[in-house]
Coordinates of C-alpha atoms in Angstrom, one line a residue:
L289 CA 11.2 -12.4 -1.8
Y290 CA 10.5 -11.4 1.8
A291 CA 8.7 -13.9 4.1
I292 CA 7.6 -14.7 7.6
Q293 CA 5.5 -17.5 9.1
T294 CA 2.7 -16.6 11.4
E295 CA 1.6 -18.6 14.4
K296 CA -1.3 -20.1 12.4
I297 CA 1.3 -21.7 10.0
M298 CA 0.3 -19.4 7.2
K299 CA 3.2 -18.4 4.9
V300 CA 3.1 -14.6 4.5
E301 CA 5.3 -13.2 1.7
I302 CA 5.7 -10.0 -0.3
R303 CA 7.3 -9.3 -3.7
E304 CA 7.5 -6.6 -6.2
F305 CA 4.6 -6.7 -8.7
V306 CA 5.0 -8.4 -12.1
E307 CA 3.0 -8.3 -15.3
S308 CA 0.6 -11.0 -14.2
D309 CA -0.4 -9.0 -11.1
I310 CA -1.7 -6.0 -13.0
E311 CA -5.2 -7.2 -13.9
K312 CA -5.7 -8.4 -10.3
I313 CA -4.8 -5.0 -9.0
V314 CA -7.1 -3.2 -11.5
D315 CA -10.0 -5.7 -11.1
Y316 CA -9.9 -5.3 -7.3
F317 CA -11.1 -1.8 -7.8
I318 CA -13.2 -2.2 -11.0
D319 CA -15.1 -5.2 -9.7
A320 CA -15.7 -3.7 -6.2
E321 CA -19.1 -2.7 -5.0
S322 CA -19.6 1.1 -4.7
D323 CA -20.2 0.9 -1.0
F324 CA -17.0 -0.9 -0.4
L325 CA -15.1 1.7 -2.3
K326 CA -16.9 4.5 -0.5
G327 CA -15.8 3.0 2.8
M328 CA -12.1 3.5 1.8
G329 CA -12.9 7.0 0.4
A330 CA -13.0 6.1 -3.3
D331 CA -15.8 6.9 -5.8
K332 CA -16.5 4.1 -8.3
S333 CA -17.6 6.7 -11.0
K334 CA -14.0 8.2 -10.9
L335 CA -12.1 5.0 -11.6
P336 CA -10.1 5.1 -14.9
E337 CA -11.1 2.9 -17.8
R338 CA -9.7 -0.6 -17.3
K339 CA -7.5 -0.6 -20.4
E340 CA -6.0 2.7 -19.6
W341 CA -5.3 1.7 -16.0
I342 CA -3.7 -1.6 -17.1
H343 CA -1.5 0.3 -19.7
N344 CA -0.4 2.8 -17.0
L345 CA 0.7 0.1 -14.6
Q346 CA 2.5 -1.8 -17.4
S347 CA 4.6 1.3 -18.1
E348 CA 5.6 1.4 -14.4
L349 CA 7.1 -2.1 -14.6
I350 CA 10.0 -0.9 -16.8
K351 CA 10.8 2.3 -15.1
P352 CA 13.9 2.5 -12.8
Y353 CA 13.1 3.2 -9.2
R354 CA 14.2 6.8 -9.5
E355 CA 11.6 7.5 -12.3
K356 CA 8.6 5.6 -10.9
D357 CA 5.3 7.4 -10.4
Y358 CA 3.9 4.3 -8.6
Y359 CA 5.6 1.3 -6.9
Y360 CA 3.6 -1.8 -6.1
I361 CA 4.2 -4.6 -3.6
I362 CA 2.1 -7.8 -3.9
W363 CA 1.0 -9.5 -0.7
L364 CA 1.0 -13.3 -0.8
L365 CA -0.7 -15.7 1.6
D366 CA 0.4 -19.4 1.2
G367 CA 1.8 -18.4 -2.2
R368 CA -1.4 -16.8 -3.5
P369 CA -1.7 -13.0 -4.1
V370 CA -4.3 -11.6 -1.6
G371 CA -3.6 -7.9 -1.8
H372 CA -1.1 -5.1 -2.5
S373 CA 0.4 -2.0 -1.2
N374 CA 1.6 0.8 -3.3
V375 CA 3.2 4.2 -3.1
N376 CA 2.6 7.3 -5.2
H377 CA 3.6 10.9 -4.9
I378 CA 7.2 9.5 -5.0
D379 CA 9.9 12.1 -4.4
F380 CA 12.9 9.7 -4.7
G381 CA 15.3 9.9 -1.8
E382 CA 12.8 11.9 0.2
S383 CA 9.2 10.7 0.6
A384 CA 6.3 8.7 -0.8
T385 CA 2.6 8.2 0.1
M386 CA 1.5 4.6 0.9
H387 CA -1.7 2.8 0.2
L388 CA -2.8 -0.7 1.4
H389 CA -5.4 -3.1 0.1
L390 CA -6.4 -6.7 1.0
W391 CA -8.5 -7.9 -1.9
K392 CA -10.8 -10.5 -0.2
S393 CA -13.0 -9.8 2.8
G394 CA -11.9 -13.0 4.5
T395 CA -8.3 -11.7 4.8
R396 CA -9.4 -8.3 6.3
K397 CA -9.6 -7.6 10.0
S398 CA -7.4 -10.6 10.7
G399 CA -4.0 -9.0 11.5
L400 CA -2.6 -9.9 8.1
G401 CA -2.4 -6.3 7.0
L402 CA -0.1 -5.6 9.9
E403 CA 2.1 -8.6 9.1
F404 CA 2.3 -7.6 5.4
L405 CA 3.2 -4.0 6.3
K406 CA 6.0 -5.1 8.6
M407 CA 7.7 -6.5 5.5
T408 CA 6.6 -3.9 3.0
I409 CA 7.6 -0.7 4.8
P410 CA 11.3 -1.5 5.0
L411 CA 11.3 -2.3 1.3
Y412 CA 9.9 1.1 0.4
F413 CA 12.6 2.8 2.4
E414 CA 15.3 0.7 0.8
K415 CA 14.2 0.7 -2.8
L416 CA 13.1 4.4 -2.9
E417 CA 15.8 5.6 -0.5
L418 CA 13.1 7.3 1.5
K419 CA 13.5 9.6 4.5
K420 CA 9.8 9.6 5.3
L421 CA 6.8 7.4 4.4
I422 CA 3.3 9.0 4.5
C423 CA -0.1 7.4 4.6
E424 CA -3.4 9.4 4.5
P425 CA -6.4 7.0 5.0
Y426 CA -9.9 8.2 5.0
S427 CA -10.7 9.1 8.6
E428 CA -13.8 6.9 8.7
N429 CA -11.8 3.8 7.5
I430 CA -11.0 2.3 10.8
A431 CA -8.7 -0.6 9.9
P432 CA -5.8 1.3 8.3
N433 CA -6.0 4.0 10.9
R434 CA -5.6 1.4 13.7
T435 CA -2.9 -0.5 11.8
L436 CA -0.8 2.5 11.2
K437 CA -0.7 3.4 14.9
K438 CA 0.2 -0.2 15.8
I439 CA 3.2 -0.2 13.4
G440 CA 4.6 3.1 14.8
F441 CA 3.4 5.8 12.4
D442 CA 2.8 9.2 14.1
L443 CA -0.6 10.9 13.5
I444 CA 0.4 14.4 12.3
Q445 CA -3.0 16.0 11.5
D446 CA -6.4 15.5 10.0
Y447 CA -7.6 17.7 7.2
E448 CA -10.2 17.9 4.4
T449 CA -9.1 17.2 0.8
I450 CA -9.7 15.2 -2.3
P451 CA -6.7 12.8 -1.9
G452 CA -6.5 11.5 -5.4
P453 CA -8.2 11.2 -8.8
I454 CA -10.5 8.3 -7.6
N455 CA -11.5 10.0 -4.3
F456 CA -14.3 12.2 -3.1
R457 CA -13.8 15.2 -0.8
Q458 CA -13.2 13.8 2.7
I459 CA -11.3 14.1 5.9
V460 CA -8.1 12.2 6.0
N461 CA -5.7 11.4 8.8
R462 CA -2.0 12.1 7.8
Y463 CA 0.4 9.6 9.3
E464 CA 4.2 9.7 8.9
L465 CA 7.0 7.3 9.6
T466 CA 10.6 8.5 9.3
K467 CA 13.7 6.4 8.5
E468 CA 15.0 7.1 12.0
Q469 CA 11.8 5.8 13.5
L470 CA 12.0 2.7 11.4
K471 CA 15.6 2.1 12.6
E472 CA 14.7 2.7 16.2
N473 CA 11.8 0.2 16.0
K474 CA 13.6 -2.7 14.2
K475 CA 11.9 -5.4 16.4
A476 CA 8.4 -4.3 15.1
Y477 CA 9.6 -5.0 11.5
N478 CA 10.4 -8.7 11.8
T479 CA 11.3 -9.3 8.2
V480 CA 13.4 -12.2 7.1
Y481 CA 15.3 -11.5 3.9
K482 CA 15.7 -14.3 1.4

């Protein structure tokens, strides 16, 4: 468990996902309004069937780090799950592509995403032995684009693509953070290890 306390006396923690988190992750997408998903570059009609999605995430729980297709970190506020980050396109020992999601509107645009990422990013580098972490948010989704710049990611390029199976064609911004950049910017990643 990794934790910090914010100035507002909220306990912000992260942990690896467990079985009881799977339905929360899946339902965040399944229950979302189409316009909300569109704002992050996703198409509700392309979401997998709930049972299939749950099964796929359950299979990831038992895989060793070297064999994972997806790796999820749960974000907790005062002990309650409020969001997650995950990586896919994992090339163990090399790179992975990060995604970030706060589940409730009341936790968005509050700076919490930045605090969660400060703890999450070092964990990705450690557990997956990464040299580089990539994030490619939809160019029109302002919050993650702003957050990635604040936390030290470099904007590499923007380009048009269909980023994944649940996305529509869009322009994404490709950001990268290297292991060297992470080491150089230790103060930005104020994680307390427990």
